[in-house]
Amino acid sequence: MLYVTLFVCFLASIILTPLVKKAAFFIGAIDNPNNRKVHAKVMARAGGLAIFISFLIGFWILHPESPYTMPILMGSAIIIMTGLLDDIYELSPKVKLAGQIAAALCVVVSGGIQVHFINLPFDGRLELGWFSIPLTVLWILAITNAINLIDGLDGLAAGVSSIVLFTIAAMAFIMGNVLVMAIAGIVLAGTLGFLFYNFHPAKIFMGDTGALFLGFIISVVSLLGFKNVTLFSLVVPVIILGVPISDTIFAIIRRILHKQPLSAPDKSHLHHCLLRLGYSHRTTVLLIYAMSAVFGIAAILFSTSTLWGSLFIIAILTLGIELVVEGVGLVGQNYRPVLNAIRRPNK
């Protein structure tokens, strides 16, 4: 039944996306080119509606019986409405944040989806107590906006989200978590159907409607799937989401160093840096896909490793992130401490 549902969601997204494109032009959900964007013509956005509707179709077919079902649907509806209004009217950051908080509170307070403790090395455990709610809301907001921030090239956010969702679904299958596997699977199917029109050269953008929804769903299913993992709670989803999380963290560092507001847009995200290095639009997207796949594989290895094996994986990933950051100039062209240290002995 699940495989049939996935195919139906994929097909529904393929059929719905052209209809959503026409609707986007009609309601004014369009993206005009400017000096910060890479497209040169007016594009329809709000394509995430096709992903959301296919998600609803999948939910209706599977009808998963869980206390989390209604809170997830309610939170998804709020986040979709927030994204759609932003795609049409360009909401202020405060209003967008309010919508995201409302969606998060739906699943955290109403649904009881919370991180109650953090597993520590050597069988330790940190109980969060009343910090559980704000920290869980912060996690949802962080991942939601991390996916939104990487939505800068044709097919980038949709492709990275697809890799993340596939990894989550695969790990949920291994762990026997049917609910997480089903939700991740139907969102993955809808996203792949949309990607058929969104890969370079894109015919439609997902807009904040799609980016916020994907980030929200990914944050929620990662909580459902991995909040009780051994060794380090939430380390697995952090690894899975390594690309968007790293890009967001270094964007914050970059803005602090340059004394800019944290909400200030710029053209120094990972995809911008790769484009400046001379890579084509399509090659840049495929390179980031490959990075995301590496993080997905690392997450699976991490979840099955011993403590020392897990620490080794984290060390390798950390070094790899640092080398990429320095190599592409994600913080700045003059920030190259590790690369300079490697080259100095050879001189």
Short mmCIF file of C-alpha atoms in Angstrom, two decimals:
data_model
loop_
_atom_site.label_atom_id
_atom_site.label_comp_id
_atom_site.label_asym_id
_atom_site.label_seq_id
_atom_site.Cartn_x
_atom_site.Cartn_y
_atom_site.Cartn_z
CA MET A 1 0.00 0.00 0.00
CA LEU A 2 2.83 2.40 0.86
CA TYR A 3 4.54 1.96 -2.52
CA VAL A 4 1.28 2.60 -4.36
CA THR A 5 0.75 5.72 -2.25
CA LEU A 6 4.25 6.98 -3.03
CA PHE A 7 3.61 6.57 -6.75
CA VAL A 8 0.27 8.38 -6.45
CA CYS A 9 1.95 11.28 -4.60
CA PHE A 10 4.71 11.47 -7.21
CA LEU A 11 2.17 11.46 -10.06
CA ALA A 12 -0.07 13.98 -8.29
CA SER A 13 2.84 16.38 -7.88
CA ILE A 14 3.75 16.09 -11.57
CA ILE A 15 0.14 16.81 -12.57
CA LEU A 16 -0.43 19.58 -10.02
CA THR A 17 2.75 21.61 -10.55
CA PRO A 18 1.76 23.12 -13.95
CA LEU A 19 -1.66 24.01 -12.48
CA VAL A 20 0.00 25.64 -9.47
CA LYS A 21 2.24 27.60 -11.86
CA LYS A 22 -0.80 29.11 -13.58
CA ALA A 23 -2.42 29.84 -10.22
CA ALA A 24 0.78 31.52 -8.98
CA PHE A 25 0.74 34.04 -11.84
CA PHE A 26 -2.97 34.64 -11.25
CA ILE A 27 -2.60 35.43 -7.52
CA GLY A 28 0.66 37.35 -7.92
CA ALA A 29 3.01 34.80 -6.36
CA ILE A 30 5.89 35.72 -8.67
CA ASP A 31 9.63 36.19 -8.24
CA ASN A 32 11.12 39.20 -10.00
CA PRO A 33 14.82 39.17 -10.91
CA ASN A 34 17.24 41.44 -9.04
CA ASN A 35 20.98 41.77 -8.39
CA ARG A 36 20.90 39.12 -5.62
CA LYS A 37 19.16 36.43 -7.68
CA VAL A 38 20.47 34.30 -10.51
CA HIS A 39 17.33 34.13 -12.68
CA ALA A 40 16.80 36.76 -15.39
CA LYS A 41 13.03 36.64 -15.93
CA VAL A 42 9.85 36.74 -13.90
CA MET A 43 9.17 33.29 -12.42
CA ALA A 44 6.15 31.74 -10.76
CA ARG A 45 6.77 30.69 -7.18
CA ALA A 46 4.61 29.04 -4.51
CA GLY A 47 5.31 25.74 -6.30
CA GLY A 48 5.46 24.16 -2.87
CA LEU A 49 1.67 24.05 -3.00
CA ALA A 50 1.95 21.06 -5.35
CA ILE A 51 4.19 19.27 -2.82
CA PHE A 52 1.78 20.08 0.01
CA ILE A 53 -1.32 18.91 -1.86
CA SER A 54 0.38 15.65 -2.85
CA PHE A 55 1.35 15.28 0.82
CA LEU A 56 -2.31 15.67 1.80
CA ILE A 57 -3.32 13.08 -0.79
CA GLY A 58 -0.78 10.65 0.65
CA PHE A 59 -2.03 11.30 4.17
CA TRP A 60 -5.62 10.75 3.04
CA ILE A 61 -4.73 7.40 1.41
CA LEU A 62 -2.60 6.08 4.27
CA HIS A 63 -4.59 7.73 7.07
CA PRO A 64 -1.89 7.00 9.69
CA GLU A 65 -3.41 6.44 13.11
CA SER A 66 -1.21 8.41 15.47
CA PRO A 67 -1.69 11.15 18.07
CA TYR A 68 0.80 13.15 16.01
CA THR A 69 -1.28 13.15 12.81
CA MET A 70 -3.57 16.13 13.44
CA PRO A 71 -0.90 18.36 15.05
CA ILE A 72 1.40 17.73 12.06
CA LEU A 73 -1.40 18.55 9.60
CA MET A 74 -2.35 21.70 11.54
CA GLY A 75 1.25 22.87 11.79
CA SER A 76 1.77 22.15 8.08
CA ALA A 77 -1.31 24.19 7.18
CA ILE A 78 -0.04 27.16 9.20
CA ILE A 79 3.44 27.01 7.67
CA ILE A 80 2.00 26.69 4.16
CA MET A 81 -0.23 29.72 4.71
CA THR A 82 2.72 31.69 6.06
CA GLY A 83 4.86 30.79 3.04
CA LEU A 84 2.09 31.47 0.55
CA LEU A 85 1.33 34.91 1.99
CA ASP A 86 5.05 35.70 1.89
CA ASP A 87 5.28 34.59 -1.75
CA ILE A 88 2.42 36.96 -2.60
CA TYR A 89 2.95 39.93 -0.29
CA GLU A 90 6.55 39.55 0.99
CA LEU A 91 5.82 39.51 4.70
CA SER A 92 8.13 41.17 7.21
CA PRO A 93 10.63 38.89 8.99
CA LYS A 94 8.70 39.30 12.26
CA VAL A 95 5.40 38.16 10.73
CA LYS A 96 7.09 35.18 9.04
CA LEU A 97 8.72 34.22 12.32
CA ALA A 98 5.38 34.47 14.11
CA GLY A 99 3.84 32.05 11.60
CA GLN A 100 6.72 29.62 12.03
CA ILE A 101 6.46 29.76 15.82
CA ALA A 102 2.70 29.11 15.63
CA ALA A 103 3.31 26.06 13.41
CA ALA A 104 6.02 24.79 15.75
CA LEU A 105 3.84 25.21 18.83
CA CYS A 106 1.13 23.14 17.12
CA VAL A 107 3.32 20.06 17.06
CA VAL A 108 5.29 20.76 20.24
CA VAL A 109 2.49 21.74 22.62
CA SER A 110 -0.59 20.20 21.00
CA GLY A 111 1.16 17.15 19.61
CA GLY A 112 3.64 16.57 22.40
CA ILE A 113 6.54 16.19 19.94
CA GLN A 114 9.41 17.24 22.17
CA VAL A 115 12.99 16.36 22.99
CA HIS A 116 12.80 15.51 26.70
CA PHE A 117 16.43 14.53 27.20
CA ILE A 118 19.81 14.45 25.50
CA ASN A 119 21.87 11.28 25.56
CA LEU A 120 25.49 11.86 26.51
CA PRO A 121 28.62 9.72 26.03
CA PHE A 122 29.29 6.84 28.39
CA ASP A 123 25.61 6.22 29.19
CA GLY A 124 24.98 9.72 30.52
CA ARG A 125 21.66 11.50 30.10
CA LEU A 126 20.74 15.18 30.42
CA GLU A 127 17.08 15.77 31.33
CA LEU A 128 15.83 18.99 29.75
CA GLY A 129 12.82 19.59 32.00
CA TRP A 130 10.98 22.79 31.16
CA PHE A 131 13.68 23.66 28.59
CA SER A 132 12.19 20.90 26.43
CA ILE A 133 9.54 23.09 24.77
CA PRO A 134 11.71 26.14 23.85
CA LEU A 135 14.59 23.95 22.65
CA THR A 136 12.29 21.84 20.47
CA VAL A 137 10.67 24.97 19.01
CA LEU A 138 14.15 26.38 18.36
CA TRP A 139 15.12 23.18 16.52
CA ILE A 140 12.03 23.41 14.27
CA LEU A 141 12.68 27.10 13.53
CA ALA A 142 16.37 26.47 12.81
CA ILE A 143 15.80 23.64 10.34
CA THR A 144 12.84 25.37 8.70
CA ASN A 145 14.95 28.44 7.98
CA ALA A 146 18.05 26.42 7.05
CA ILE A 147 16.15 24.81 4.17
CA ASN A 148 14.74 28.21 3.22
CA LEU A 149 18.23 29.74 3.08
CA ILE A 150 19.62 27.19 0.60
CA ASP A 151 16.72 27.79 -1.81
CA GLY A 152 18.86 29.92 -4.11
CA LEU A 153 19.36 27.86 -7.28
CA ASP A 154 17.09 25.82 -9.52
CA GLY A 155 16.42 22.47 -7.88
CA LEU A 156 18.79 23.06 -4.97
CA ALA A 157 16.41 23.05 -1.98
CA ALA A 158 14.17 20.39 -3.56
CA GLY A 159 17.11 18.10 -4.32
CA VAL A 160 18.85 18.50 -0.96
CA SER A 161 15.51 18.01 0.83
CA SER A 162 14.91 14.87 -1.24
CA ILE A 163 18.26 13.41 -0.18
CA VAL A 164 17.54 14.29 3.46
CA LEU A 165 14.04 12.78 3.29
CA PHE A 166 15.35 9.63 1.61
CA THR A 167 17.96 9.21 4.35
CA ILE A 168 15.37 9.73 7.09
CA ALA A 169 12.96 7.27 5.42
CA ALA A 170 15.72 4.67 5.01
CA MET A 171 16.79 4.94 8.64
CA ALA A 172 13.15 4.84 9.80
CA PHE A 173 12.73 1.64 7.77
CA ILE A 174 15.79 0.13 9.46
CA MET A 175 14.46 1.09 12.89
CA GLY A 176 10.91 -0.03 12.10
CA ASN A 177 9.40 3.44 12.57
CA VAL A 178 6.43 3.18 10.20
CA LEU A 179 5.00 6.67 10.83
CA VAL A 180 8.27 8.49 10.09
CA MET A 181 8.93 6.29 7.05
CA ALA A 182 5.44 7.03 5.69
CA ILE A 183 5.58 10.81 6.22
CA ALA A 184 9.12 11.14 4.88
CA GLY A 185 8.22 8.90 1.95
CA ILE A 186 5.14 10.77 0.78
CA VAL A 187 6.85 14.17 1.10
CA LEU A 188 9.84 12.75 -0.80
CA ALA A 189 7.57 11.48 -3.59
CA GLY A 190 5.87 14.87 -3.92
CA THR A 191 9.20 16.71 -3.88
CA LEU A 192 10.65 14.49 -6.63
CA GLY A 193 7.56 15.12 -8.76
CA PHE A 194 8.03 18.87 -8.29
CA LEU A 195 11.77 18.57 -9.00
CA PHE A 196 10.84 17.40 -12.51
CA TYR A 197 9.89 21.06 -13.20
CA ASN A 198 12.27 22.74 -10.76
CA PHE A 199 15.65 21.35 -11.85
CA HIS A 200 17.75 23.70 -13.98
CA PRO A 201 16.42 25.37 -16.04
CA ALA A 202 13.47 25.71 -13.67
CA LYS A 203 9.96 26.32 -14.92
CA ILE A 204 8.70 27.23 -11.44
CA PHE A 205 10.15 27.98 -8.00
CA MET A 206 8.93 26.36 -4.78
CA GLY A 207 9.03 29.74 -3.04
CA ASP A 208 8.74 30.12 0.71
CA THR A 209 5.58 28.02 0.42
CA GLY A 210 7.68 24.99 -0.42
CA ALA A 211 10.93 25.78 1.40
CA LEU A 212 9.24 26.49 4.74
CA PHE A 213 7.02 23.43 4.41
CA LEU A 214 9.92 21.11 3.59
CA GLY A 215 12.02 22.53 6.41
CA PHE A 216 9.12 22.19 8.84
CA ILE A 217 8.33 18.59 7.89
CA ILE A 218 12.00 17.57 7.94
CA SER A 219 12.46 19.08 11.40
CA VAL A 220 9.36 17.31 12.73
CA VAL A 221 10.06 13.85 11.28
CA SER A 222 13.67 14.04 12.46
CA LEU A 223 12.36 14.66 15.97
CA LEU A 224 9.94 11.75 15.69
CA GLY A 225 12.54 9.44 14.26
CA PHE A 226 15.70 10.17 16.18
CA LYS A 227 14.89 11.82 19.50
CA ASN A 228 15.75 8.62 21.36
CA VAL A 229 18.82 7.51 19.41
CA THR A 230 21.75 6.18 21.40
CA LEU A 231 24.95 8.10 22.08
CA PHE A 232 23.98 11.66 21.14
CA SER A 233 20.34 12.70 20.74
CA LEU A 234 19.78 14.83 17.63
CA VAL A 235 23.31 14.25 16.32
CA VAL A 236 21.93 11.93 13.61
CA PRO A 237 19.51 14.50 12.14
CA VAL A 238 22.17 17.19 12.50
CA ILE A 239 24.50 15.08 10.34
CA ILE A 240 21.72 14.33 7.84
CA LEU A 241 21.08 18.08 7.55
CA GLY A 242 24.78 18.89 7.46
CA VAL A 243 24.67 20.98 4.27
CA PRO A 244 21.85 23.41 5.16
CA ILE A 245 22.90 23.62 8.82
CA SER A 246 26.54 24.36 7.94
CA ASP A 247 25.55 26.96 5.37
CA THR A 248 23.30 28.66 7.93
CA ILE A 249 25.91 28.62 10.71
CA PHE A 250 28.60 30.13 8.51
CA ALA A 251 26.14 32.71 7.16
CA ILE A 252 25.59 33.83 10.77
CA ILE A 253 29.37 33.88 11.43
CA ARG A 254 29.94 35.83 8.22
CA ARG A 255 27.36 38.47 9.12
CA ILE A 256 28.69 38.84 12.65
CA LEU A 257 32.24 39.32 11.36
CA HIS A 258 31.05 41.88 8.80
CA LYS A 259 28.81 43.57 11.42
CA GLN A 260 25.66 43.00 9.40
CA PRO A 261 22.16 42.16 10.70
CA LEU A 262 21.59 38.39 10.92
CA SER A 263 18.55 38.75 8.62
CA ALA A 264 20.51 40.68 5.99
CA PRO A 265 20.55 38.87 2.60
CA ASP A 266 23.83 38.36 0.79
CA LYS A 267 25.42 36.50 -2.10
CA SER A 268 27.95 34.48 -0.11
CA HIS A 269 26.07 31.26 0.55
CA LEU A 270 27.64 27.96 -0.51
CA HIS A 271 26.00 27.97 -3.94
CA HIS A 272 27.07 31.59 -4.58
CA CYS A 273 30.67 30.73 -3.66
CA LEU A 274 30.73 27.73 -6.01
CA LEU A 275 29.32 29.84 -8.84
CA ARG A 276 32.05 32.43 -8.26
CA LEU A 277 34.66 29.69 -8.53
CA GLY A 278 33.48 29.12 -12.09
CA TYR A 279 31.18 26.14 -11.73
CA SER A 280 28.04 26.15 -13.85
CA HIS A 281 24.57 26.40 -12.36
CA ARG A 282 23.89 22.70 -12.88
CA THR A 283 27.33 21.55 -11.69
CA THR A 284 27.02 23.66 -8.54
CA VAL A 285 23.69 22.03 -7.70
CA LEU A 286 25.04 18.54 -8.37
CA LEU A 287 28.11 19.21 -6.18
CA ILE A 288 25.87 20.24 -3.27
CA TYR A 289 23.71 17.15 -3.92
CA ALA A 290 26.88 15.06 -3.59
CA MET A 291 27.82 16.80 -0.33
CA SER A 292 24.34 16.15 1.05
CA ALA A 293 24.57 12.48 0.04
CA VAL A 294 27.90 12.16 1.88
CA PHE A 295 26.28 13.51 5.03
CA GLY A 296 23.39 11.07 4.60
CA ILE A 297 25.75 8.10 4.32
CA ALA A 298 27.74 9.40 7.30
CA ALA A 299 24.54 9.59 9.37
CA ILE A 300 23.70 5.98 8.64
CA LEU A 301 27.25 4.89 9.53
CA PHE A 302 27.16 7.01 12.67
CA SER A 303 23.93 5.41 13.89
CA THR A 304 25.44 1.92 13.60
CA SER A 305 28.93 2.69 14.94
CA THR A 306 30.54 2.30 18.33
CA LEU A 307 31.22 5.37 20.46
CA TRP A 308 34.78 5.77 19.15
CA GLY A 309 33.63 5.10 15.59
CA SER A 310 30.99 7.79 15.94
CA LEU A 311 33.54 10.26 17.30
CA PHE A 312 35.84 9.47 14.36
CA ILE A 313 33.01 10.15 11.89
CA ILE A 314 32.24 13.49 13.57
CA ALA A 315 35.94 14.44 13.46
CA ILE A 316 36.22 13.62 9.73
CA LEU A 317 33.02 15.52 8.93
CA THR A 318 34.18 18.53 10.93
CA LEU A 319 37.51 18.60 9.11
CA GLY A 320 35.76 18.16 5.76
CA ILE A 321 33.38 21.05 6.48
CA GLU A 322 36.26 23.30 7.50
CA LEU A 323 38.23 22.50 4.33
CA VAL A 324 35.20 23.20 2.11
CA VAL A 325 34.47 26.45 3.97
CA GLU A 326 38.04 27.65 3.49
CA GLY A 327 38.32 26.37 -0.07
CA VAL A 328 35.20 28.11 -1.38
CA GLY A 329 35.50 31.23 0.79
CA LEU A 330 32.26 30.74 2.71
CA VAL A 331 33.39 33.04 5.54
CA GLY A 332 35.76 35.17 3.48
CA GLN A 333 38.64 34.85 1.08
CA ASN A 334 41.19 35.55 3.82
CA TYR A 335 39.88 32.88 6.19
CA ARG A 336 42.11 29.85 5.48
CA PRO A 337 43.80 28.74 8.74
CA VAL A 338 43.83 24.98 8.06
CA LEU A 339 44.79 25.27 4.37
CA ASN A 340 47.58 27.71 5.26
CA ALA A 341 48.82 25.36 7.98
CA ILE A 342 48.87 22.45 5.51
CA ARG A 343 50.78 24.39 2.87
CA ARG A 344 53.30 26.06 5.21
CA PRO A 345 55.43 22.94 5.91
CA ASN A 346 55.70 22.29 2.17
CA LYS A 347 57.33 25.62 1.49
#
